[in-house]
């Protein structure tokens, strides 16, 4: 780097659309990237990975039934030359730097983990949530559903009766096509 310092990028759950907005407005190149949304396919686009051009990618996730991290995202980062580290494997990942060079604790991520993210054992149908009968806490286990949306689902259900189709969820406050697409693999009627 010509600027002589170590740059890092922490994107939270920024979507690929937000990543593109950042690319359009800023120099996003960084040596260290914490991959967005736990390595989900909704973040870390090809353009983002190319522009950031990270030497190290950090995947922050634990046991989940969402498929995080997404294999395509992992391979994309590797194709752009990033060495990946996983909190599932290492626990807390610490990057130390003197401003000119850096060191990452832990062993590089080899693509396998013991966090139960590969859909083994009794996943499948037991991981789906019935949106007509689930309570607020259970609804929040669905990808894209937090406390507010869980409440809106229950309010809608109470006002209109059981959902007749998955697509009817699009009528619930703050559930649009993108959120509904995230939810579909995890819900049933």
PDB file of C-alpha atoms in Angstrom, residues 46-121:
ATOM      1  CA  UNK A  46     -17.635 -10.240  -6.404  1.00  0.00           C
ATOM      2  CA  UNK A  47     -17.184  -6.487  -6.999  1.00  0.00           C
ATOM      3  CA  UNK A  48     -16.746  -5.902  -3.247  1.00  0.00           C
ATOM      4  CA  UNK A  49     -14.170  -8.682  -2.852  1.00  0.00           C
ATOM      5  CA  UNK A  50     -12.258  -7.345  -5.859  1.00  0.00           C
ATOM      6  CA  UNK A  51     -12.288  -3.700  -4.712  1.00  0.00           C
ATOM      7  CA  UNK A  52     -11.412  -4.398  -1.084  1.00  0.00           C
ATOM      8  CA  UNK A  53      -8.657  -6.798  -2.209  1.00  0.00           C
ATOM      9  CA  UNK A  54      -8.145  -8.061   1.348  1.00  0.00           C
ATOM     10  CA  UNK A  55      -5.188 -10.146   2.442  1.00  0.00           C
ATOM     11  CA  UNK A  56      -7.244 -11.524   5.357  1.00  0.00           C
ATOM     12  CA  UNK A  57     -10.962 -12.234   5.588  1.00  0.00           C
ATOM     13  CA  UNK A  58     -12.600 -12.856   8.956  1.00  0.00           C
ATOM     14  CA  UNK A  59     -15.783 -14.932   9.130  1.00  0.00           C
ATOM     15  CA  UNK A  60     -17.753 -14.284  12.317  1.00  0.00           C
ATOM     16  CA  UNK A  61     -20.313 -17.032  12.928  1.00  0.00           C
ATOM     17  CA  UNK A  62     -21.216 -19.947  15.147  1.00  0.00           C
ATOM     18  CA  UNK A  63     -23.653 -22.814  14.949  1.00  0.00           C
ATOM     19  CA  UNK A  64     -26.525 -21.851  12.643  1.00  0.00           C
ATOM     20  CA  UNK A  65     -29.064 -23.336  10.252  1.00  0.00           C
ATOM     21  CA  UNK A  66     -28.749 -20.535   7.706  1.00  0.00           C
ATOM     22  CA  UNK A  67     -25.768 -22.039   5.889  1.00  0.00           C
ATOM     23  CA  UNK A  68     -23.352 -19.316   7.047  1.00  0.00           C
ATOM     24  CA  UNK A  69     -20.784 -18.944   5.713  1.00  0.00           C
ATOM     25  CA  UNK A  70     -21.883 -19.381   2.119  1.00  0.00           C
ATOM     26  CA  UNK A  71     -19.482 -21.609   0.161  1.00  0.00           C
ATOM     27  CA  UNK A  72     -19.577 -19.267  -2.857  1.00  0.00           C
ATOM     28  CA  UNK A  73     -18.520 -16.314  -0.683  1.00  0.00           C
ATOM     29  CA  UNK A  74     -15.709 -18.356   0.903  1.00  0.00           C
ATOM     30  CA  UNK A  75     -14.440 -19.432  -2.529  1.00  0.00           C
ATOM     31  CA  UNK A  76     -14.794 -15.889  -3.896  1.00  0.00           C
ATOM     32  CA  UNK A  77     -12.575 -14.488  -1.145  1.00  0.00           C
ATOM     33  CA  UNK A  78      -9.995 -17.209  -1.684  1.00  0.00           C
ATOM     34  CA  UNK A  79     -10.012 -16.553  -5.443  1.00  0.00           C
ATOM     35  CA  UNK A  80      -9.112 -12.935  -4.706  1.00  0.00           C
ATOM     36  CA  UNK A  81      -6.191 -14.105  -2.561  1.00  0.00           C
ATOM     37  CA  UNK A  82      -7.565 -13.637   0.964  1.00  0.00           C
ATOM     38  CA  UNK A  83      -6.586 -15.992   3.758  1.00  0.00           C
ATOM     39  CA  UNK A  84      -9.715 -16.700   5.802  1.00  0.00           C
ATOM     40  CA  UNK A  85     -10.161 -17.106   9.552  1.00  0.00           C
ATOM     41  CA  UNK A  86     -13.323 -18.374  11.253  1.00  0.00           C
ATOM     42  CA  UNK A  87     -14.632 -17.545  14.720  1.00  0.00           C
ATOM     43  CA  UNK A  88     -16.299 -20.963  14.646  1.00  0.00           C
ATOM     44  CA  UNK A  89     -12.846 -22.571  14.508  1.00  0.00           C
ATOM     45  CA  UNK A  90     -10.764 -20.068  16.456  1.00  0.00           C
ATOM     46  CA  UNK A  91     -13.172 -18.309  18.783  1.00  0.00           C
ATOM     47  CA  UNK A  92     -12.143 -14.696  19.237  1.00  0.00           C
ATOM     48  CA  UNK A  93      -9.892 -13.551  16.413  1.00  0.00           C
ATOM     49  CA  UNK A  94      -7.404 -10.850  17.292  1.00  0.00           C
ATOM     50  CA  UNK A  95      -5.440  -8.872  14.733  1.00  0.00           C
ATOM     51  CA  UNK A  96      -2.411  -7.067  16.107  1.00  0.00           C
ATOM     52  CA  UNK A  97      -0.609  -4.388  14.155  1.00  0.00           C
ATOM     53  CA  UNK A  98       2.147  -1.845  14.498  1.00  0.00           C
ATOM     54  CA  UNK A  99       0.599   0.157  11.658  1.00  0.00           C
ATOM     55  CA  UNK A 100       2.995  -1.272   9.074  1.00  0.00           C
ATOM     56  CA  UNK A 101       2.444  -5.014   9.418  1.00  0.00           C
ATOM     57  CA  UNK A 102      -0.111  -7.228  11.134  1.00  0.00           C
ATOM     58  CA  UNK A 103      -0.530 -10.651  12.678  1.00  0.00           C
ATOM     59  CA  UNK A 104      -3.718 -12.733  13.039  1.00  0.00           C
ATOM     60  CA  UNK A 105      -4.144 -15.246  15.858  1.00  0.00           C
ATOM     61  CA  UNK A 106      -5.526 -18.696  15.049  1.00  0.00           C
ATOM     62  CA  UNK A 107      -5.244 -21.121  12.182  1.00  0.00           C
ATOM     63  CA  UNK A 108      -6.534 -20.280   8.724  1.00  0.00           C
ATOM     64  CA  UNK A 109     -10.023 -21.586   7.915  1.00  0.00           C
ATOM     65  CA  UNK A 110      -9.848 -24.733   5.780  1.00  0.00           C
ATOM     66  CA  UNK A 111     -13.518 -24.711   4.776  1.00  0.00           C
ATOM     67  CA  UNK A 112     -14.743 -27.168   7.393  1.00  0.00           C
ATOM     68  CA  UNK A 113     -15.962 -26.538  10.913  1.00  0.00           C
ATOM     69  CA  UNK A 114     -17.700 -28.247  13.787  1.00  0.00           C
ATOM     70  CA  UNK A 115     -20.421 -25.640  14.248  1.00  0.00           C
ATOM     71  CA  UNK A 116     -23.225 -27.672  12.731  1.00  0.00           C
ATOM     72  CA  UNK A 117     -23.676 -25.354   9.763  1.00  0.00           C
ATOM     73  CA  UNK A 118     -23.824 -28.100   7.153  1.00  0.00           C
ATOM     74  CA  UNK A 119     -27.378 -29.252   7.842  1.00  0.00           C
ATOM     75  CA  UNK A 120     -26.428 -32.552   9.458  1.00  0.00           C
ATOM     76  CA  UNK A 121     -28.332 -34.662  11.983  1.00  0.00           C
TER      77      UNK A 121
END
